[in-house]
Amino acid sequence: MLRLLVLLTNLAVLVLSADKFSRDDFPPDFVFGASTSAYQIEGAANQDGRTPSIWDTFAQAGNMHGATGDTACDGYHKYKEDVQLMRDTGLEAYRFSISWSRLLPNGRGTINPKGLQYYNNLINELISHGIQPHVTLHHSDLPQTLEDEYGGWISRKSVKDFEAYADVCFRKFGDRVPYWTTFNEANVFVMGGYDAGNLPPQRCSSPSPYGLNCSRGNSSIEPYLAAHHILLAHASAARLYKNKYQDRQHGFIGINVLAYWFVPLTNSSDDQIAAQRANDFFFGWILDPLVFGEYPDAMKKNVGSRMPIFTTAESNWIKGSFDFLGVNHYSTSYAKDNPSSLKIKKRDFFADMAVEFSTWGLQELLKYIKRVYGNPPVYIHENGERMIRNLTLEDWPRVEYLHAYIGSLLDALRNGSNTKGYFIWSLLDLFELLDGFESGYGLYFVDLDDPDLKRQPKLSAHWYSHFLKRSKGMRLHGLTELGMNLSALSRSHFFQ
Ligand SMILES: *[C@@H]1O[C@H](CO)[C@@H](O)[C@H](O)[C@H]1NC(C)=O
Ligand SMILES: *[C@@H]1O[C@H](CO)[C@@H](O)[C@H](O)[C@H]1NC(C)=O
Ligand SMILES: *[C@@H]1O[C@H](CO)[C@@H](O)[C@H](O)[C@H]1NC(C)=O
Ligand SMILES: *[C@@H]1O[C@H](CO)[C@@H](O)[C@H](O)[C@H]1NC(C)=O
Ligand SMILES: *[C@@H]1O[C@H](CO)[C@@H](O)[C@H](O)[C@H]1NC(C)=O
Ligand SMILES: *[C@@H]1O[C@H](CO)[C@@H](O)[C@H](O)[C@H]1NC(C)=O
């Protein structure tokens, strides 16, 4: 399963669909952008009053083969240069996250003036270049001090602290930030951090079902508990925003999940039910409470008394507590029923699911969100292709991947999907949370051997830029033709 988690985010399926399209085929108020997150781009980890997050602790302990986000892309100092790159590329929006421990070094209370200044500068720089800020509050980087004090998300105390942190962000930045996302990949954060134990805060039963040794944790109960508190924290922040800020600031608030999408391996009814169960466990876990006020039946049934329960008041308060849904999507997978895993004595999240996975299918995700969850507004917050990080700037596979996914998004829109925006993961080659600096998803290469961390555009940056700038004569015909033209362009403009 650990391997699945890695594979699912790494492998790409080419979804061949609308082949000829341009920016103008999308609604004018649809936004195209690119994403990053604080720990992965900022660096300056120990500067200007920032304290460690659980990611700093994890990376510094050597879990990333020595790589850390201490310097990352030095986005903290290079934000003006990066906003200029966004502008040159033609990005309409930029999705980034706030480092909670940079803004509130004690996790709560006193605001760090340098942290406040940095985010004000970044937001102002974006706006002055006509780029819309989309801000995430928690991108896997809980302040270490709160993890130490009460065990972070396994404690209900986290709910109040998150609400107070969100309040500071809305109050200080909300006059300029129209889109707030409370949590990035709430589901994956919990699976990795509390079940498998391969990601911070590295809590799991020891040994975990995946052979890892965590110094603390319990994979049978903590994943469910952490997700429960994250949902309550989301709902508290959303309620606060709606009651206190939305009328004045006119923004929107949502939450983000990684949407794996599972289709049955065979037509057997067991596999069909297994695929549904996999979608319920990965996706419904977070979405069902938001839309229906309850966890999915398939989860309640398999997890039993280990599943936390919402009171009626909590259920009513969580239900509908979002204006949009953020979706990260990289690929699709087949699901096969695996009833034997329910016979395991010490069951964890994945054993409870009782599904075995293999190979890749096609993307039907947006249709599913439309059908099952009432077609809420959706932002594709991350989509992109992992490649080994090296000096190869001609990232053809990434161009083909992005072209295919943007095309299939257009198909979905034409079929009535309520998707409102699309962000490429990622703007730059970042410190990647799965493998540090081994791989990159960036439109721009960041040269780690250069003391100045020079950014260099890849072919994909060039391609995206053409798409966004609606260049005359650049209506996209077949990929081959596109390739010839981009190669010519890249020689003449970019790589001289
Ligand atoms: C996890 O918690 C459950 C329920 O409290 C308990 O039965 C089980 O022994 C715990 N497992 C570990 C590994 O501590
Ligand atoms: C976990 O601990 C056990 C027992 O000490 C050991 O045999 C095993 O190799 C450890 N696993 C890892 C991944 O470190
Ligand atoms: C499932 O059934 C459909 C139509 O009944 C068929 O087209 C498809 O090939 C079948 N799929 C598998 C994996 O057997
Ligand atoms: C860079 O990585 C890609 C795979 O992502 C590979 O095809 C290419 O040969 C590599 N280039 C160099 C210079 O190592
Ligand atoms: C769009 O809808 C049409 C007609 O219902 C259907 O044939 C087609 O497969 C749908 N496309 C997608 C991408 O869902
Ligand atoms: C690509 O270049 C050829 C020759 O320069 C030109 O005829 C064609 O229209 C171009 N295609 C696109 C998509 O711009």
XYZ file of C-alpha atoms and ligand atoms in Angstrom:
580
model
C 0.000 0.000 0.000
C 2.883 2.337 0.700
C 4.041 1.641 -2.789
C 0.540 2.306 -4.028
C 0.557 5.693 -2.329
C 3.765 6.524 -4.137
C 2.724 5.022 -7.454
C -0.657 6.649 -7.453
C 0.909 10.057 -7.239
C 3.629 9.252 -9.713
C 2.219 7.442 -12.693
C 0.325 9.166 -15.408
C -2.443 8.037 -17.682
C -2.897 9.750 -20.953
C -6.528 10.573 -21.268
C -7.040 11.288 -24.903
C -9.937 13.610 -25.348
C -10.579 17.062 -26.733
C -7.466 17.417 -28.798
C -8.042 20.818 -30.265
C -8.795 23.502 -27.764
C -7.611 26.880 -26.548
C -7.958 29.031 -23.437
C -10.972 30.683 -25.043
C -12.896 27.396 -25.011
C -12.996 27.746 -21.215
C -15.300 30.255 -19.513
C -13.682 33.682 -18.966
C -14.105 33.390 -15.185
C -12.441 29.980 -15.093
C -8.899 30.408 -13.674
C -5.665 28.726 -14.689
C -2.717 28.762 -12.347
C 0.060 26.803 -10.676
C 0.619 25.590 -7.103
C 3.274 25.368 -4.416
C 3.314 25.005 -0.624
C 5.211 26.844 2.105
C 7.631 24.166 3.306
C 8.332 23.084 -0.256
C 9.258 26.483 -1.698
C 10.089 29.005 1.037
C 13.281 27.812 2.712
C 14.441 30.334 5.358
C 13.301 27.665 7.763
C 15.151 29.094 10.737
C 15.015 32.743 9.776
C 13.064 35.744 10.971
C 11.384 34.003 13.888
C 9.947 30.907 12.180
C 9.849 27.769 14.353
C 9.847 24.132 13.105
C 6.786 22.374 11.764
C 6.342 18.603 11.883
C 7.857 18.521 8.375
C 11.074 20.230 9.549
C 11.416 17.669 12.326
C 10.775 14.763 9.968
C 13.215 15.911 7.271
C 15.918 16.930 9.739
C 15.785 13.474 11.314
C 17.083 12.081 7.989
C 13.833 10.600 6.707
C 14.346 12.201 3.287
C 17.879 10.821 2.778
C 19.357 14.033 4.071
C 17.215 16.397 2.004
C 15.323 19.117 3.878
C 13.273 22.201 3.094
C 15.739 24.402 5.026
C 16.524 26.273 1.816
C 14.101 24.649 -0.693
C 13.756 27.165 -3.568
C 14.470 30.124 -1.265
C 11.045 31.445 -2.234
C 11.080 33.483 0.986
C 13.734 35.752 -0.512
C 12.956 35.266 -4.208
C 9.222 35.880 -4.185
C 9.452 38.950 -6.428
C 11.405 37.046 -9.048
C 8.904 34.171 -8.828
C 5.887 36.429 -9.206
C 7.585 37.900 -12.272
C 7.949 34.356 -13.675
C 4.244 33.766 -13.055
C 3.471 36.983 -14.836
C 5.716 36.085 -17.780
C 4.060 32.668 -18.010
C 0.636 34.288 -18.023
C -0.703 32.639 -14.841
C -4.103 33.949 -13.820
C -3.895 32.570 -10.265
C -1.307 31.247 -7.825
C -1.997 28.707 -5.086
C 0.413 28.755 -2.142
C 0.220 27.981 1.557
C 0.954 29.933 4.717
C 3.477 28.436 7.133
C 1.547 28.388 10.417
C 4.790 28.381 12.447
C 6.160 31.362 10.517
C 3.074 33.436 11.283
C 2.499 32.136 14.842
C 5.811 30.701 16.101
C 4.176 29.402 19.299
C 1.294 27.834 17.383
C -1.037 30.400 18.931
C -0.877 33.899 20.420
C 1.724 36.425 19.354
C 1.982 37.134 15.624
C 5.521 37.136 14.169
C 5.808 40.582 12.483
C 8.364 39.282 9.945
C 6.050 36.425 8.965
C 3.135 38.820 8.616
C 5.272 41.123 6.475
C 6.356 38.270 4.182
C 2.828 37.117 3.386
C 1.622 40.697 2.969
C 4.478 41.325 0.526
C 3.751 38.170 -1.447
C 0.018 38.827 -1.658
C 0.551 42.458 -2.671
C 3.108 41.469 -5.289
C 0.648 38.958 -6.793
C -2.189 41.432 -6.879
C -0.092 44.173 -8.412
C 0.761 41.717 -11.218
C -2.895 40.790 -11.751
C -2.561 37.287 -10.268
C -5.323 35.970 -8.011
C -4.100 34.501 -4.668
C -5.554 31.127 -3.574
C -4.309 30.384 -0.062
C -4.048 27.080 1.836
C -3.854 27.242 5.627
C -2.519 23.754 6.428
C -0.340 21.968 3.885
C 0.894 19.114 6.149
C 2.961 21.506 8.308
C 1.468 21.652 11.799
C 3.732 23.620 14.195
C 5.954 21.122 16.041
C 5.177 22.881 19.307
C 1.509 21.798 19.077
C 2.527 18.229 18.190
C 4.741 18.201 21.292
C 2.198 19.851 23.558
C -0.807 17.602 22.973
C -0.146 15.239 20.077
C -1.389 17.557 17.320
C -4.385 16.320 15.342
C -5.122 13.330 17.564
C -6.176 15.816 20.241
C -9.360 17.804 20.043
C -7.384 20.801 21.311
C -6.112 21.177 17.750
C -9.558 22.363 16.640
C -9.452 25.593 18.706
C -5.863 26.364 17.785
C -6.580 25.932 14.089
C -9.609 28.207 14.314
C -7.535 30.900 16.057
C -4.793 30.629 13.404
C -7.375 30.836 10.618
C -8.861 33.912 12.318
C -5.480 35.675 12.168
C -5.174 34.852 8.446
C -8.684 36.030 7.562
C -8.225 39.213 9.601
C -4.788 40.104 8.230
C -5.005 38.918 4.620
C -8.688 38.369 3.872
C -9.193 41.817 2.370
C -7.023 40.630 -0.560
C -7.411 36.817 -0.594
C -10.586 35.620 -2.325
C -10.036 31.846 -1.973
C -9.182 30.018 1.246
C -8.518 26.291 1.548
C -8.370 25.003 5.116
C -6.509 21.706 4.547
C -4.496 20.313 1.682
C -5.036 16.572 1.067
C -6.702 15.986 4.423
C -7.032 12.276 3.509
C -3.422 11.616 2.481
C -2.002 13.601 5.387
C -3.870 11.294 7.739
C -3.117 8.031 5.880
C 0.614 8.727 5.733
C 1.001 10.326 9.148
C -1.227 8.117 11.303
C -1.646 4.769 9.529
C 1.393 3.939 7.373
C 3.702 6.142 9.431
C 5.838 7.082 6.420
C 5.017 10.795 6.645
C 5.040 13.262 9.543
C 4.066 13.079 12.352
C 5.089 9.404 11.873
C 2.524 7.882 14.165
C 1.585 4.229 13.624
C 1.260 0.919 15.395
C 4.730 -0.581 15.657
C 5.609 -2.251 13.465
C 3.083 -0.656 11.136
C 1.346 -2.959 8.655
C 3.977 -1.644 6.193
C 7.005 -2.604 8.252
C 7.796 0.829 9.653
C 8.663 1.392 13.288
C 6.981 4.420 14.773
C 7.867 5.508 18.294
C 4.206 6.210 19.007
C 0.752 5.898 17.519
C -2.000 3.378 16.816
C -2.986 2.634 13.222
C -6.268 1.058 14.302
C -7.722 4.205 15.804
C -5.628 7.320 15.207
C -6.256 7.800 11.458
C -9.983 8.060 12.177
C -9.428 10.357 15.146
C -7.072 12.717 13.287
C -9.456 12.977 10.312
C -12.347 13.632 12.693
C -10.540 16.570 14.308
C -9.418 17.907 10.944
C -13.045 17.900 9.768
C -14.141 19.691 12.938
C -11.273 22.190 12.554
C -12.278 22.819 8.947
C -15.900 23.347 9.944
C -14.918 25.731 12.772
C -12.784 27.852 10.470
C -15.450 27.838 7.752
C -18.148 28.884 10.221
C -15.939 31.672 11.535
C -15.234 32.890 8.006
C -18.887 32.838 7.032
C -20.093 34.545 10.218
C -17.415 37.158 10.617
C -15.683 37.839 7.295
C -17.520 36.651 4.210
C -20.001 39.549 4.020
C -17.202 42.077 4.067
C -14.462 40.216 2.227
C -16.602 38.451 -0.387
C -14.301 35.418 -0.521
C -14.878 31.672 -0.554
C -13.718 28.826 1.660
C -13.193 25.138 0.940
C -11.138 22.066 1.737
C -8.878 19.900 -0.443
C -8.585 16.131 -0.878
C -6.404 13.954 -3.044
C -8.900 12.201 -5.274
C -7.647 8.889 -6.387
C -10.379 7.540 -8.564
C -11.102 3.833 -8.597
C -12.900 1.769 -11.191
C -13.712 -1.946 -10.821
C -11.100 -4.336 -12.198
C -13.820 -6.665 -13.499
C -17.576 -6.441 -13.902
C -18.132 -8.732 -10.938
C -20.447 -7.150 -8.420
C -17.833 -7.733 -5.704
C -15.308 -5.619 -7.578
C -17.911 -2.973 -8.324
C -18.713 -2.740 -4.642
C -14.972 -2.781 -3.855
C -14.368 0.168 -6.171
C -17.200 2.076 -4.527
C -15.779 1.202 -1.107
C -12.318 2.443 -2.155
C -13.844 5.733 -3.306
C -15.733 5.962 -0.010
C -12.605 5.344 2.064
C -10.304 7.659 0.129
C -12.719 10.405 -0.741
C -16.097 9.937 0.931
C -14.297 9.921 4.291
C -13.859 13.696 3.938
C -16.605 14.559 1.442
C -19.570 12.664 2.856
C -19.466 14.553 6.183
C -19.228 17.864 4.284
C -22.139 17.099 1.975
C -24.318 14.690 4.009
C -23.127 15.298 7.600
C -22.072 11.654 8.099
C -19.271 9.228 7.314
C -19.962 6.755 4.457
C -21.903 3.622 5.469
C -19.167 1.383 4.056
C -16.692 2.926 6.509
C -19.003 2.756 9.502
C -19.661 -0.890 8.713
C -16.040 -2.027 8.348
C -14.467 0.215 11.004
C -17.227 -0.320 13.554
C -16.752 1.129 17.033
C -13.374 2.585 16.069
C -15.145 5.140 13.855
C -15.681 8.440 15.730
C -19.241 9.752 15.803
C -20.474 13.264 15.085
C -23.076 14.622 17.476
C -26.191 15.949 15.760
C -24.997 19.496 16.355
C -21.563 18.727 14.861
C -23.116 16.975 11.935
C -25.325 19.970 11.124
C -22.412 22.292 11.469
C -20.086 20.313 9.185
C -22.735 19.695 6.559
C -22.503 22.343 3.860
C -19.470 24.026 5.464
C -17.734 24.690 2.140
C -18.128 26.944 -0.862
C -15.922 24.845 -3.114
C -14.095 21.571 -3.149
C -10.358 21.439 -3.872
C -9.280 18.303 -5.700
C -5.753 17.068 -6.343
C -5.716 14.435 -9.048
C -2.819 12.578 -10.627
C -4.145 9.250 -11.875
C -6.792 6.553 -11.764
C -6.689 2.969 -10.519
C -8.572 -0.317 -10.758
C -10.014 -1.805 -7.552
C -10.497 -5.516 -6.752
C -12.406 -6.917 -3.794
C -10.112 -8.354 -1.106
C -12.327 -9.768 1.666
C -9.435 -11.642 3.297
C -8.063 -8.410 4.728
C -11.074 -8.189 7.054
C -9.797 -11.362 8.717
C -6.612 -9.622 9.885
C -6.713 -9.309 13.660
C -5.104 -5.910 14.172
C -6.735 -3.994 11.363
C -5.758 -0.557 10.159
C -7.223 1.886 7.662
C -6.157 -0.048 4.564
C -7.107 -3.448 5.963
C -10.533 -2.030 6.839
C -10.989 -1.000 3.225
C -10.597 -4.589 1.973
C -9.614 -3.558 -1.552
C -6.674 -4.598 -3.697
C -5.412 -2.239 -6.399
C -3.848 -2.647 -9.783
C -3.104 -0.794 -13.030
C -4.747 2.340 -14.406
C -8.007 3.398 -15.912
C -9.645 6.576 -17.152
C -10.740 9.691 -15.402
C -14.412 9.795 -14.463
C -13.852 11.636 -11.262
C -15.575 14.890 -12.115
C -18.660 13.067 -13.283
C -18.735 11.206 -9.971
C -18.496 14.452 -7.970
C -21.327 15.838 -10.053
C -23.532 12.776 -9.635
C -22.864 11.831 -5.997
C -22.137 15.173 -4.332
C -24.572 17.464 -6.115
C -22.099 19.165 -8.468
C -20.410 21.617 -6.070
C -17.906 24.146 -7.447
C -14.550 22.362 -7.860
C -11.011 23.648 -8.176
C -8.446 21.204 -9.498
C -5.717 22.327 -7.096
C -3.016 19.955 -8.273
C -2.412 17.976 -11.440
C 0.949 17.332 -12.959
C 3.604 14.867 -13.886
C 6.539 13.645 -11.855
C 9.824 13.353 -13.689
C 13.339 12.634 -12.492
C 14.871 15.977 -11.640
C 17.704 16.726 -14.017
C 18.756 19.322 -16.504
C 16.473 18.015 -19.255
C 14.354 21.029 -20.033
C 12.499 19.358 -22.894
C 9.876 17.720 -20.686
C 7.740 16.232 -23.477
C 5.902 13.694 -21.329
C 4.752 16.501 -19.044
C 3.488 18.593 -21.967
C 1.519 15.596 -23.263
C 0.174 14.860 -19.790
C -0.995 18.446 -19.206
C -2.486 18.706 -22.665
C -4.421 15.476 -22.140
C -5.738 16.422 -18.708
C -6.730 19.962 -19.670
C -8.523 18.446 -22.673
C -10.409 15.974 -20.528
C -11.283 18.785 -18.126
C -12.799 20.654 -21.043
C -14.873 17.568 -21.919
C -16.095 17.393 -18.339
C -17.008 21.093 -18.342
C -18.936 20.694 -21.566
C -20.776 17.833 -19.886
C -21.872 20.049 -17.015
C -19.116 19.707 -14.427
C -18.983 22.726 -12.133
C -15.181 23.001 -12.189
C -13.981 26.593 -11.797
C -10.220 26.427 -11.966
C -7.137 24.365 -12.686
C -3.701 24.587 -11.078
C -0.611 22.758 -12.281
C 1.522 21.112 -9.635
C 3.977 22.724 -9.556
C 5.259 26.153 -10.537
C 8.900 25.272 -9.787
C 10.757 22.053 -9.040
C 10.189 22.010 -5.268
C 11.300 20.042 -2.254
C 8.933 17.126 -2.966
C 7.173 15.528 -0.002
C 7.621 12.006 -1.349
C 11.258 12.125 -2.375
C 12.903 15.449 -1.629
C 14.941 16.640 -4.609
C 14.964 13.352 -6.544
C 11.982 14.263 -8.680
C 10.305 17.394 -9.872
C 6.905 18.430 -11.203
C 7.935 21.994 -12.050
C 7.231 24.125 -15.070
C 10.558 25.678 -14.119
C 13.751 23.818 -13.276
C 15.562 25.074 -10.163
C 19.307 24.518 -10.351
C 20.409 23.360 -6.906
C 24.060 23.512 -7.941
C 23.771 27.215 -8.579
C 24.178 29.236 -5.348
C 21.572 31.614 -6.741
C 19.080 28.728 -7.352
C 18.459 29.976 -10.865
C 15.040 29.113 -12.364
C 14.927 27.897 -15.984
C 11.753 27.398 -18.017
C 11.037 23.911 -19.300
C 9.122 23.216 -22.470
C 6.003 22.800 -20.324
C 6.305 26.410 -19.083
C 6.486 27.527 -22.651
C 3.544 25.385 -23.676
C 1.371 26.585 -20.772
C 2.304 30.162 -21.498
C 1.186 29.845 -25.103
C -2.040 28.267 -24.045
C -2.740 30.999 -21.493
C -1.787 33.876 -23.720
C -4.122 32.621 -26.433
C -1.396 33.231 -28.998
C -2.775 33.732 -32.465
C -2.317 30.659 -34.582
C -1.586 28.618 -31.503
C -4.932 26.968 -31.278
C -3.703 23.525 -30.370
C -3.865 21.043 -33.170
C -2.420 17.563 -32.842
C 0.395 17.063 -30.401
C 2.841 16.303 -33.168
C 2.278 19.589 -34.852
C 2.338 21.349 -31.517
C 5.633 19.625 -30.835
C 7.272 20.836 -33.991
C 6.200 24.371 -33.373
C 7.116 24.428 -29.711
C 10.509 22.979 -30.463
C 11.116 25.713 -32.968
C 9.899 28.333 -30.529
C 11.879 26.952 -27.660
C 15.043 27.086 -29.683
C 14.462 30.639 -30.742
C 13.188 32.157 -27.515
C 13.811 30.216 -24.400
C 16.910 28.138 -24.482
C 19.405 30.470 -26.125
C -4.866 0.614 19.616
O -6.026 0.992 20.294
C -6.961 -0.059 20.439
C -8.236 0.532 20.980
O -7.962 1.351 22.083
C -6.357 -1.135 21.325
O -7.257 -2.203 21.448
C -5.061 -1.624 20.680
O -4.405 -2.537 21.542
C -4.137 -0.463 20.381
N -3.032 -0.934 19.565
C -1.782 -0.615 19.805
C -0.758 -1.158 18.861
O -1.448 0.086 20.743
C 11.583 -2.430 13.122
O 11.952 -3.017 14.331
C 12.150 -4.426 14.246
C 12.397 -4.963 15.653
O 13.289 -4.136 16.338
C 13.297 -4.700 13.284
O 13.477 -6.104 13.139
C 12.974 -4.085 11.929
O 14.064 -4.245 11.042
C 12.638 -2.604 12.051
N 12.160 -2.120 10.771
C 12.620 -1.001 10.215
C 12.015 -0.626 8.878
O 13.452 -0.289 10.734
C -18.014 -5.066 -18.479
O -19.220 -5.075 -19.201
C -19.250 -4.145 -20.299
C -20.638 -4.137 -20.934
O -21.451 -5.071 -20.370
C -18.175 -4.535 -21.297
O -18.168 -3.609 -22.359
C -16.827 -4.513 -20.602
O -15.823 -4.964 -21.503
C -16.843 -5.411 -19.372
N -15.596 -5.184 -18.654
C -14.872 -6.164 -18.149
C -13.604 -5.758 -17.457
O -15.195 -7.329 -18.211
C 16.447 13.039 -17.146
O 15.358 12.226 -16.719
C 14.551 11.723 -17.764
C 13.445 10.912 -17.138
O 12.618 11.696 -16.356
C 15.395 10.886 -18.728
O 14.607 10.470 -19.805
C 16.587 11.699 -19.226
O 17.426 10.890 -20.003
C 17.385 12.277 -18.068
N 18.416 13.160 -18.578
C 19.649 13.226 -18.071
C 20.553 14.238 -18.680
O 20.001 12.537 -17.136
C -20.284 13.573 -22.168
O -21.635 13.269 -22.371
C -21.838 12.509 -23.547
C -23.320 12.394 -23.762
O -23.963 12.103 -22.566
C -21.159 11.161 -23.406
O -21.313 10.409 -24.574
C -19.683 11.386 -23.155
O -19.033 10.160 -22.898
C -19.476 12.318 -21.984
N -18.068 12.640 -21.880
C -17.447 12.644 -20.719
C -16.005 13.027 -20.786
O -17.965 12.392 -19.671
C 3.187 25.163 -36.892
O 4.105 25.627 -37.794
C 3.734 25.388 -39.146
C 4.877 25.797 -40.028
O 5.566 26.888 -39.497
C 2.446 26.166 -39.410
O 2.019 25.938 -40.741
C 1.367 25.714 -38.465
O 0.204 26.477 -38.593
C 1.848 25.832 -37.029
N 0.901 25.217 -36.136
C 0.470 25.787 -35.046
C -0.431 25.009 -34.166
O 0.777 26.908 -34.753
